[in-house]
Short mmCIF file of C-alpha atoms in Angstrom, two decimals:
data_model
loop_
_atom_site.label_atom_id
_atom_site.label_comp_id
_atom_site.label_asym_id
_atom_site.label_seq_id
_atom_site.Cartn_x
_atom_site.Cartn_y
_atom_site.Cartn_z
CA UNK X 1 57.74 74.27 105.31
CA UNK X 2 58.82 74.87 108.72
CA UNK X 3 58.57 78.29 110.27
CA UNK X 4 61.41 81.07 110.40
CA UNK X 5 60.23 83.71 111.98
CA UNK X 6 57.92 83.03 114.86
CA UNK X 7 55.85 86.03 116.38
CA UNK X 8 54.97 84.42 119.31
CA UNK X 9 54.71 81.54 120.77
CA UNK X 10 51.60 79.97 122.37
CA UNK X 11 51.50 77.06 125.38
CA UNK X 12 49.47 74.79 125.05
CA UNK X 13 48.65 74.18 129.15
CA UNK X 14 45.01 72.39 128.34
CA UNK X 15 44.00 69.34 126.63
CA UNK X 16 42.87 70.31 123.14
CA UNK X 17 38.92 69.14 124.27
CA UNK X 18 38.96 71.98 126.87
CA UNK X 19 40.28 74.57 124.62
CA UNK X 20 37.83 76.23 121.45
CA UNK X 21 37.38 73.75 118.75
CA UNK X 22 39.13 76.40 116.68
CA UNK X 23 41.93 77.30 118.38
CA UNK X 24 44.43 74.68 117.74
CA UNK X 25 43.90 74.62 113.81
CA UNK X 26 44.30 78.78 113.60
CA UNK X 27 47.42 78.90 115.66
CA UNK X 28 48.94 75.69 113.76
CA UNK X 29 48.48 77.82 110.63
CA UNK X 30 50.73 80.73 111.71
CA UNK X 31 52.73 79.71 114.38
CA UNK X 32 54.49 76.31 116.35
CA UNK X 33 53.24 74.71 119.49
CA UNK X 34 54.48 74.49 122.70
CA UNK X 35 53.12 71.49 123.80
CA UNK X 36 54.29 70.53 128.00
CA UNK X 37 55.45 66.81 128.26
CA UNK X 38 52.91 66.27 130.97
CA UNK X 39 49.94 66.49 128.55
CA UNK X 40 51.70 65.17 124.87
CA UNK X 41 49.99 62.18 124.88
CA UNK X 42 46.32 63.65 125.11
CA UNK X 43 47.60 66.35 122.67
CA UNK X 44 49.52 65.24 120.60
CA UNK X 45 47.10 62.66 118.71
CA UNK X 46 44.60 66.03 118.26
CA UNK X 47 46.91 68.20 116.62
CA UNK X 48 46.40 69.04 112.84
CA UNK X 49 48.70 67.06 110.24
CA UNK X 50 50.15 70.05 109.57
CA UNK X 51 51.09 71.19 112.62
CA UNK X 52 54.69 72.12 113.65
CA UNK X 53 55.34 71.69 117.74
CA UNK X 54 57.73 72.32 120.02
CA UNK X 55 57.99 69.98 123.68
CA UNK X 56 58.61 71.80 126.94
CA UNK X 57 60.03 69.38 129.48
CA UNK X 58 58.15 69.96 132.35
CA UNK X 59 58.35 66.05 133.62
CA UNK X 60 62.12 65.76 133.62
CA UNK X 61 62.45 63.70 130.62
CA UNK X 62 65.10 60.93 130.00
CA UNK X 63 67.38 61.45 126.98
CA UNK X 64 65.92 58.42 125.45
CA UNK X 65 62.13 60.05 126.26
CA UNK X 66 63.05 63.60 125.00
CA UNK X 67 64.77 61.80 121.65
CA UNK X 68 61.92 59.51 121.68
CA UNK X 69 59.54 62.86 120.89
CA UNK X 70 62.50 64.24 118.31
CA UNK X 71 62.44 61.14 116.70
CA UNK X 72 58.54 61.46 116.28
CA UNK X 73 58.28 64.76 114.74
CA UNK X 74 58.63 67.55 117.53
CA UNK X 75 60.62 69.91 115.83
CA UNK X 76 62.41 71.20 118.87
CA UNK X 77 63.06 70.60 122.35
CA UNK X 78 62.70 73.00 125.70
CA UNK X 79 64.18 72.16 129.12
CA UNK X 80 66.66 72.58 131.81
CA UNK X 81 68.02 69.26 131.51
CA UNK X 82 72.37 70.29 131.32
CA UNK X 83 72.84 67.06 130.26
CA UNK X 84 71.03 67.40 126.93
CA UNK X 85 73.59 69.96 125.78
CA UNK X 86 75.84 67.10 124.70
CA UNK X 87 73.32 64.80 123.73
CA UNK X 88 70.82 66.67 122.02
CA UNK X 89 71.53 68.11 117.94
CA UNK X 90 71.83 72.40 118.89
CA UNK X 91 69.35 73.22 116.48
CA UNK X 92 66.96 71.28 118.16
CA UNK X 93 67.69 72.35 121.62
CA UNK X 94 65.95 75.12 123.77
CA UNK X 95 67.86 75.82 127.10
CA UNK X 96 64.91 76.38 129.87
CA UNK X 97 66.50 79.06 131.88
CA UNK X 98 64.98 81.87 135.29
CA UNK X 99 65.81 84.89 134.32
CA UNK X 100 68.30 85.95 137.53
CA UNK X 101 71.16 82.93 136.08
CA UNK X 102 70.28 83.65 132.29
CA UNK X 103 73.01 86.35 131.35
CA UNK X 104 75.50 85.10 133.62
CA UNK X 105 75.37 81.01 132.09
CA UNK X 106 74.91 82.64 128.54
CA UNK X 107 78.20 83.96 129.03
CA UNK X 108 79.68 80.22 128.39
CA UNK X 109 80.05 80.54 124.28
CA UNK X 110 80.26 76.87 124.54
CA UNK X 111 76.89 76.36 126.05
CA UNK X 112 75.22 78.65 123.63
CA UNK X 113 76.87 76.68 120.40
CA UNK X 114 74.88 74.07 121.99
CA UNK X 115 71.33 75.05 121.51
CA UNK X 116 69.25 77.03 119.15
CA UNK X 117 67.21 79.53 121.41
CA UNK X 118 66.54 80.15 125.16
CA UNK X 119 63.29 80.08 126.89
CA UNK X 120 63.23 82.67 129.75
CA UNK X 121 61.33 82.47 132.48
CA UNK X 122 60.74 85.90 134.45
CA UNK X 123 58.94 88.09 136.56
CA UNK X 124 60.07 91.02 135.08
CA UNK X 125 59.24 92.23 131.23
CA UNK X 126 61.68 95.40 131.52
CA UNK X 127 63.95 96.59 128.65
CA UNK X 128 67.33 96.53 130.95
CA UNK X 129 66.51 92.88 132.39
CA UNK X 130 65.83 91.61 128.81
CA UNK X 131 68.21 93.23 126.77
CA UNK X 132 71.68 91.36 128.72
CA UNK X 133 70.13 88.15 127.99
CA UNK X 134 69.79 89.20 124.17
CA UNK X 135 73.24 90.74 123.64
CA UNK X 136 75.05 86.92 125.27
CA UNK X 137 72.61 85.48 122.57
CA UNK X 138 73.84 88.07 119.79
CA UNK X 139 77.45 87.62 121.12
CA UNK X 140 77.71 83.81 119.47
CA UNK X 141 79.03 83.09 116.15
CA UNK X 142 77.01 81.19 113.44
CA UNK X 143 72.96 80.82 113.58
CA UNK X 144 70.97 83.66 115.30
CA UNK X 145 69.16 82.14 118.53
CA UNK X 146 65.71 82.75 119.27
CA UNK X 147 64.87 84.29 122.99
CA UNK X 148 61.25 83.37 124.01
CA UNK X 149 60.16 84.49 126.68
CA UNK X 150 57.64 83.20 129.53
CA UNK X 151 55.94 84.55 132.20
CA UNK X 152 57.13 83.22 135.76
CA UNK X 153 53.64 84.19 137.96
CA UNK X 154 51.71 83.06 134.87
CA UNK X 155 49.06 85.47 135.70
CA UNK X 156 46.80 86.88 133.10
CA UNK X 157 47.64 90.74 134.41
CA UNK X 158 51.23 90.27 133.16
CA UNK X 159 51.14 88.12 130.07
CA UNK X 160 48.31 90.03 128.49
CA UNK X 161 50.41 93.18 128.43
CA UNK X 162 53.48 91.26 127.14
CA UNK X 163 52.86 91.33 123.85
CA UNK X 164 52.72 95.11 123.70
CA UNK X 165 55.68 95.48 125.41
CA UNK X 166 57.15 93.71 123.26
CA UNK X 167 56.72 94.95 120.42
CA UNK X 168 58.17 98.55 121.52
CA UNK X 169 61.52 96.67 122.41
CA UNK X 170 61.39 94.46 119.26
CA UNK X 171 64.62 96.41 117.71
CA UNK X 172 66.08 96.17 121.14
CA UNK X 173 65.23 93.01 123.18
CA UNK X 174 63.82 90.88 119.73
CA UNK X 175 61.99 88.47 122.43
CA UNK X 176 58.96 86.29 121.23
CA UNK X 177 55.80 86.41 124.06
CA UNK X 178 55.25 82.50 124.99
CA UNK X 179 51.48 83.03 125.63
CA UNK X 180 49.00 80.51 127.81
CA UNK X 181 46.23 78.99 125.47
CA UNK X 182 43.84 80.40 128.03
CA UNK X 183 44.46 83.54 127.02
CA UNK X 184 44.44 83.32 123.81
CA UNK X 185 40.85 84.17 121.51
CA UNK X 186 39.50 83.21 117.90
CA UNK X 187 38.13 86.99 118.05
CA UNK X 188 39.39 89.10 115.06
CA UNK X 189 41.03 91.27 117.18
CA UNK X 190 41.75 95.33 116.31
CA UNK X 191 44.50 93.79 114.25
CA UNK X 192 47.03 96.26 114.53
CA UNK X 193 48.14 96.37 118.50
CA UNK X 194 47.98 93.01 120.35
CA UNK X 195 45.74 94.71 122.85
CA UNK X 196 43.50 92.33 125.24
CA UNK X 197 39.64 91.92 124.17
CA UNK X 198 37.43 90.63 127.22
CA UNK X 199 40.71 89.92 129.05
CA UNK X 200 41.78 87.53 126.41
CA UNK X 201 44.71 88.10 123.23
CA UNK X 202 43.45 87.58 119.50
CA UNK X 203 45.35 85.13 117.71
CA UNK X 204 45.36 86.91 114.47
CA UNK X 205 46.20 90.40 115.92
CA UNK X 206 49.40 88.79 117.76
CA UNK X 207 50.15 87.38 114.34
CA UNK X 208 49.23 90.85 112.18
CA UNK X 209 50.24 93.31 114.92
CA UNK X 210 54.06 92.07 114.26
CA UNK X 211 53.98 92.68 110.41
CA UNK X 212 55.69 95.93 109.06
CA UNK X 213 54.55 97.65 105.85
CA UNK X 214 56.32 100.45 104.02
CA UNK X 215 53.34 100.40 101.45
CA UNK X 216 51.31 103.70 101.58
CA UNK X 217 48.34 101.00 101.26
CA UNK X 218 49.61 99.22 104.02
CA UNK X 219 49.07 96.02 102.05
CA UNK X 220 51.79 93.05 102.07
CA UNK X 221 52.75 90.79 99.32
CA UNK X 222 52.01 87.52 99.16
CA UNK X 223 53.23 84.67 97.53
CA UNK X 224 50.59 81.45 97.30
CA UNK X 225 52.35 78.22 97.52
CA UNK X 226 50.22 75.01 96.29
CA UNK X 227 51.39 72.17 98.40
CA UNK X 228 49.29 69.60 96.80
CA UNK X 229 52.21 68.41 94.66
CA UNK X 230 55.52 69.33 94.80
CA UNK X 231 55.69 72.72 96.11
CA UNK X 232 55.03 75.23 93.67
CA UNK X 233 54.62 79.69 93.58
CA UNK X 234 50.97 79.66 91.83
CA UNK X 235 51.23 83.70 91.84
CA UNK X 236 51.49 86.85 93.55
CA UNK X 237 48.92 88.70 95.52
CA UNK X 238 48.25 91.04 98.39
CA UNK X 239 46.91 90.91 101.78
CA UNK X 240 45.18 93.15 104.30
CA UNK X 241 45.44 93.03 107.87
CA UNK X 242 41.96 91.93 107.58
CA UNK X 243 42.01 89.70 104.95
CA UNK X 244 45.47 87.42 106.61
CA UNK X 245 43.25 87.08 109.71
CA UNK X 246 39.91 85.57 107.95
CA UNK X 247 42.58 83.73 106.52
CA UNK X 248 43.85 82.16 109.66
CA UNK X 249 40.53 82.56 111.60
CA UNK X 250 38.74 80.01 108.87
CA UNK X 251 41.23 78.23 107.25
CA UNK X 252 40.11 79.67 103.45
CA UNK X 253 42.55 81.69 101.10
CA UNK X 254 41.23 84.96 101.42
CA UNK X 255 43.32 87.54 99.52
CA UNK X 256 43.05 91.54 98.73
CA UNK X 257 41.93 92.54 96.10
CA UNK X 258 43.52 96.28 94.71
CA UNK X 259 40.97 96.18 91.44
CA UNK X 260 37.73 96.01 93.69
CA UNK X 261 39.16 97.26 96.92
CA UNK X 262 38.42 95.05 99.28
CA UNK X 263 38.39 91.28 100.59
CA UNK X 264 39.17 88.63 97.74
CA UNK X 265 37.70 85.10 98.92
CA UNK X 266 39.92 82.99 96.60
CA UNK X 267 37.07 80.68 94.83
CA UNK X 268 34.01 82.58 95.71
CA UNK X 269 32.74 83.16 92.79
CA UNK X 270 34.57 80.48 90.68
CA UNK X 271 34.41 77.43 92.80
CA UNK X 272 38.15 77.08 92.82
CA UNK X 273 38.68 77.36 96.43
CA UNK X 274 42.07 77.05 98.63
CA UNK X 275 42.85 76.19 101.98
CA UNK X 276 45.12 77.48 104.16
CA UNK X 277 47.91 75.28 105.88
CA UNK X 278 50.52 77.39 106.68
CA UNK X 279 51.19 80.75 106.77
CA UNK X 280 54.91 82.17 106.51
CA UNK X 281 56.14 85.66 106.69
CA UNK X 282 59.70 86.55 105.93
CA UNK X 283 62.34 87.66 107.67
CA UNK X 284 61.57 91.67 107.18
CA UNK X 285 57.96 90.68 108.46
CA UNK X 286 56.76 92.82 105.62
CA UNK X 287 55.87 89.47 103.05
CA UNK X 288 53.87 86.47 103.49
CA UNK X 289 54.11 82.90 102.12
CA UNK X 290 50.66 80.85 102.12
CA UNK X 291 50.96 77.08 101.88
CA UNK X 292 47.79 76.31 100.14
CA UNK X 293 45.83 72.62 99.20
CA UNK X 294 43.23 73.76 95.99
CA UNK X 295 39.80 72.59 97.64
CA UNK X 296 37.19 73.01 94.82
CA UNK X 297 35.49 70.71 92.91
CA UNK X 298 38.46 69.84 90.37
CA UNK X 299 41.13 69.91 92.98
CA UNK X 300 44.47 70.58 91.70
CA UNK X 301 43.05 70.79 87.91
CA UNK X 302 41.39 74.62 89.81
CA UNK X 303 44.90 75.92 88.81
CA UNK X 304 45.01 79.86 89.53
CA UNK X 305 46.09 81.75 87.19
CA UNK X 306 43.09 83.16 84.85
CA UNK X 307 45.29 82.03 81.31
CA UNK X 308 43.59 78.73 80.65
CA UNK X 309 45.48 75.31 81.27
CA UNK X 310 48.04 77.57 83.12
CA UNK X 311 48.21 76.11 87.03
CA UNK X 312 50.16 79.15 87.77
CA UNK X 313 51.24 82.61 86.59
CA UNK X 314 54.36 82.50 86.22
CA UNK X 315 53.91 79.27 83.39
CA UNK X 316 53.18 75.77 83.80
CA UNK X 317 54.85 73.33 86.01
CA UNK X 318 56.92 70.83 85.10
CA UNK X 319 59.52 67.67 86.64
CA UNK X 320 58.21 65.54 88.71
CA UNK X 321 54.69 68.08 89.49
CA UNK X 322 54.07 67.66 85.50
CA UNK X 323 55.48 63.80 85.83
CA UNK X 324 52.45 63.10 88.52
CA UNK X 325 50.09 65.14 87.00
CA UNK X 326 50.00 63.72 83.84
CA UNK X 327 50.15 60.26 85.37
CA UNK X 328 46.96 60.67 87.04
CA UNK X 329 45.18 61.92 83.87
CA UNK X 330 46.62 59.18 82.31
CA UNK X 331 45.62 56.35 84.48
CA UNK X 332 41.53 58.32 84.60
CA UNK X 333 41.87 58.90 80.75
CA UNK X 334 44.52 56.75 78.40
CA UNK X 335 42.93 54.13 76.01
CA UNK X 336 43.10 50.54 76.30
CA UNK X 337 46.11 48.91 75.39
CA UNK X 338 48.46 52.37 75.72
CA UNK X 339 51.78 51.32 77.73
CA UNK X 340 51.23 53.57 80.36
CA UNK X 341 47.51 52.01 80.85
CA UNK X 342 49.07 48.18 80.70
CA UNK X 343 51.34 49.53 83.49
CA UNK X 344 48.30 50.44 85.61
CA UNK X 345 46.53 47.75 84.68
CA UNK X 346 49.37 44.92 85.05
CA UNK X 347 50.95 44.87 88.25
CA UNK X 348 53.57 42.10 87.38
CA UNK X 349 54.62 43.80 84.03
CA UNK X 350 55.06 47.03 86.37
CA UNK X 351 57.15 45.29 88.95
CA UNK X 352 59.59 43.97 86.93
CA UNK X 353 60.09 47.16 85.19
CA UNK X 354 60.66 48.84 88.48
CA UNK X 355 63.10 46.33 89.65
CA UNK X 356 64.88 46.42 86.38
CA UNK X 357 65.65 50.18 86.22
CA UNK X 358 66.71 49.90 89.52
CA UNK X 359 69.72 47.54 88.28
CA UNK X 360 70.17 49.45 86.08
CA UNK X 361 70.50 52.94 88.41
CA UNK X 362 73.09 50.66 89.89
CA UNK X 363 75.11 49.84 86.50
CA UNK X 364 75.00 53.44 84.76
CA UNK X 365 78.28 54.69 84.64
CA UNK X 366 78.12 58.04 83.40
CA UNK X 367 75.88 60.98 84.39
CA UNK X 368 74.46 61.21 81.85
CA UNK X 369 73.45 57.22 82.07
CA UNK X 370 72.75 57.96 85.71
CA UNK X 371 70.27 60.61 84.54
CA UNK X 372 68.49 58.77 82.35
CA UNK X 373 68.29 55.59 84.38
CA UNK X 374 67.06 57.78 87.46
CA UNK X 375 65.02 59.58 85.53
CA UNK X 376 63.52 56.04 84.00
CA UNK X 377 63.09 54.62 87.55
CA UNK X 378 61.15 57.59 88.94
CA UNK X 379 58.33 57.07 85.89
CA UNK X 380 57.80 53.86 86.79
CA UNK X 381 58.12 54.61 90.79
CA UNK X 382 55.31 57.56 90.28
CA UNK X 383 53.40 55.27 88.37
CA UNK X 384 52.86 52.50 91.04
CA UNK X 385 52.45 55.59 93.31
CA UNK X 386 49.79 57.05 91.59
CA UNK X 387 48.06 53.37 90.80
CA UNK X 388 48.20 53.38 95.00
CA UNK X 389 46.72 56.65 95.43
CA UNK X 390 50.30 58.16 97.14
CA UNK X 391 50.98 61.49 96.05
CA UNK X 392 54.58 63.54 96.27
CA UNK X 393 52.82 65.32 99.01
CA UNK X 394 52.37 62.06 100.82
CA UNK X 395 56.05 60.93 100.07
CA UNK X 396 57.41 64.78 100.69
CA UNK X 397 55.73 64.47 104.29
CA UNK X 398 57.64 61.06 104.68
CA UNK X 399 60.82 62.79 103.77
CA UNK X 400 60.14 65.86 105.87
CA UNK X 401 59.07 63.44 109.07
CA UNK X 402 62.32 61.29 108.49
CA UNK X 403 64.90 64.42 108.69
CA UNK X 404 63.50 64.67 112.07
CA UNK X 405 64.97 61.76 113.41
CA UNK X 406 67.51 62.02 115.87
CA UNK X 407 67.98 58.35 115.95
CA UNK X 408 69.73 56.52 112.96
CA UNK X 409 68.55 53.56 111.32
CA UNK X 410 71.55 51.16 110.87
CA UNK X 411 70.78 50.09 106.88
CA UNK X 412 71.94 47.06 107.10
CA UNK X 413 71.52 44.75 103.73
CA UNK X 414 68.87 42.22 103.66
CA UNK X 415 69.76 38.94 103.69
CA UNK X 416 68.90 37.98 100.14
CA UNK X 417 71.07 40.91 98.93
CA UNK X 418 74.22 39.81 100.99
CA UNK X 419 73.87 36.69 99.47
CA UNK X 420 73.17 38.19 96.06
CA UNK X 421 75.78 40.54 95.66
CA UNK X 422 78.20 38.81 97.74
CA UNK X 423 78.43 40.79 100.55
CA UNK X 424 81.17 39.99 103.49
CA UNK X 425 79.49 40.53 107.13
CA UNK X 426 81.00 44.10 107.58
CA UNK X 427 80.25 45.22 104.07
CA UNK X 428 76.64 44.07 104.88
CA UNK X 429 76.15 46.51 107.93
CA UNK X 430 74.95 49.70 108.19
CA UNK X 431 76.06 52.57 110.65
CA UNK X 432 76.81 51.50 114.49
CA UNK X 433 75.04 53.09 117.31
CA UNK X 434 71.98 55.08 117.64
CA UNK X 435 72.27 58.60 117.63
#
């Protein structure tokens, strides 16, 4: 669940022990981090699981450093490194530009295929300095390309009225503020303008303030997302202004409720509590998306929709959700001597079951062989997961990490299956090179 839309962008220009204890986890919720080279290996370790991050080059990385952090989850890189252009995927590439050479280099359509936003640094925050540097962007074909921008001086005077500014020219300059952690609060904020509070900028009013309602209510929809299996809608909902920044101030689900008018605290009163991982809005900034983990005392048995033995409102789940979630009732509740229990129970018996359907995923020669025989292999794959305590979260987040990678693994056949199957030396390897 990466983020699309991003209303701004904070730098992280501290180690996370000098910064509020609360900080990091809020802004990981809403928005990705723009962590400096120079401090990723004190920060780096700190952030939340969840977090998504973004490395500015500020050290004049190698290509093999700056892949070395693609490779390791950062989901983009910024810096002013020309040689990365041909080295480094475009999607994952920020070009680190001053503001004076911007418009003129953007002008190259071949340089701008090559990366996926610009990071401007300037002095100046006005409409006709800005707005060149966003119409080269808009000029280029394919993907839109994201323009954050950073203040050059740095000083608080500047990047605290940034935001603001912003926000009038969003339909004309579309910029996203890159703001200092320092100035940056865990304050609620007035919510609705990203004003400064005791000189500093309230995360959840930078995050709020760029929402747009056409509601007379002014609420926004919201669409829950339980992330503790495969992902899965559990519902829809509403949100205040107030009620999304509890929500990212303290980590719990914290809804609107239209019946009682006012703040719903998902699991106040019922125990079945959620937290917050990630929070998404779409790209009319009028909807949200919350990536919830059910927290209360029956975990992902909570469910939340009121129909009994419904996890969600729209009807139960089903695949491989249903597949691992009747697994682990299974392996807590099935009677001796039940096939599924002897597979929990007998790790040999289970083994060879796994390695046979995996044969025979190799010998199917239909689809609808293939099917089954997949399908086959899975059941017994989720039910050594399960009997290991590794959930589809744990092997999604595997997955997700993985399509990261800039570098290739080659794939090359073990040794026992060259010699099994036959294999000649070229058949046996895998891909050639590293990138």
């Amino acid at each position: 669940m990466s983020f699309g839309q991003i209303p701004f962008l904070p730098l992280l220009e501290a180690p996370a022990e000098q910064l509020p204890a609360e900080l990091i986890p809020a802004l990981a919720r809403i928005v990705p981090l723009l962590v400096p080279s120079s401090l990723a290996d004190s920060i780096l370790p700190t952030l939340p699981r969840t977090a998504e991050y973004f490395i500015l080059d500020d050290t004049t990385l190698t290509l093999e450093a700056a892949v070395k952090y693609l490779d390791k989850g950062a989901r983009r890189l910024a810096s002013r490194n020309p040689a990365f252009l041909a080295q480094v995927p475009a999607e994952r590439l920020i070009l680190h530009l001053d503001q004076p050479k911007a418009a003129g280099l953007l002008g190259n359509a071949d340089l701008v295929a090559s990366i996926s936003g610009v990071l401007l640094e300037t002095s100046s925050f006005l409409e006709e300095d800005l707005k060149p540097v966003r119409a080269a962007l808009k000029a280029a074909p394919g993907r839109p390309r994201d323009l954050f921008v950073l203040s050059a001086s740095r000083s608080a005077e500047q990047v605290l009225a940034q935001p603001a500014a912003f926000k009038l020219m969003s339909k004309t300059v579309g910029g996203t503020c890159v703001v200092p952690s320092s100035l940056l609060s865990v304050k609620p904020g007035n919510l609705e303008i990203p004003h400064p509070d005791d000189g500093k900028l309230s995360v959840a009013t930078l995050f709020t303030s760029a929402l747009r309602s056409d509601r007379p209510d002014g609420l926004f929809v919201t669409v829950p997302m339980s992330l503790t299996s495969v992902t899965t809608s559990l519902g829809v909902v509403y949100s205040s202004t107030e009620s999304i920044a509890t929500s990212i101030l303290t980590g719990d689900a914290v809804y609107y409720s239209r019946s009682r008018n006012g703040l719903w605290h998902k699991g106040a009163t019922s125990g079945a509590m959620q937290r917050v991982e990630r929070i998404r809005v779409d790209c009319d900034y009028d909807a949200l998306e919350f990536g919830v983990v059910e927290a209360g005392p029956n975990g992902e048995k909570e469910g939340f929709c009121h129909v009994p033995e419904q996890t969600s409102c729209f009807g139960g789940v089903a695949g491989l959700a249903e597949l691992e979630s009747t697994l682990k009732k299974r392996m807590a509740e099935a009677p001796a001597g039940s096939y599924t229990k002897r597979l929990f129970d007998e790790p040999k018996l289970l083994r060879a079951k796994i390695m046979e359907e995996a044969g025979e995923v190799c010998d199917a020669e239909t689809k609808a062989d293939l099917a089954g025989e997949v399908a086959d292999l899975l059941y017994f794959t989720m039910t050594r997961a399960v009997s290991m305590g590794v959930s589809l979260q744990d092997v999604q987040a595997v997955l997700d990490q993985r399509s990261l990678k800039v570098t290739r693994r080659k794939g090359d056949a073990k040794p026992e299956w060259v010699d099994k199957l036959g294999l000649s030396g070229e058949q046996a390897v895998g891909v050639q090179g590293d990138k």
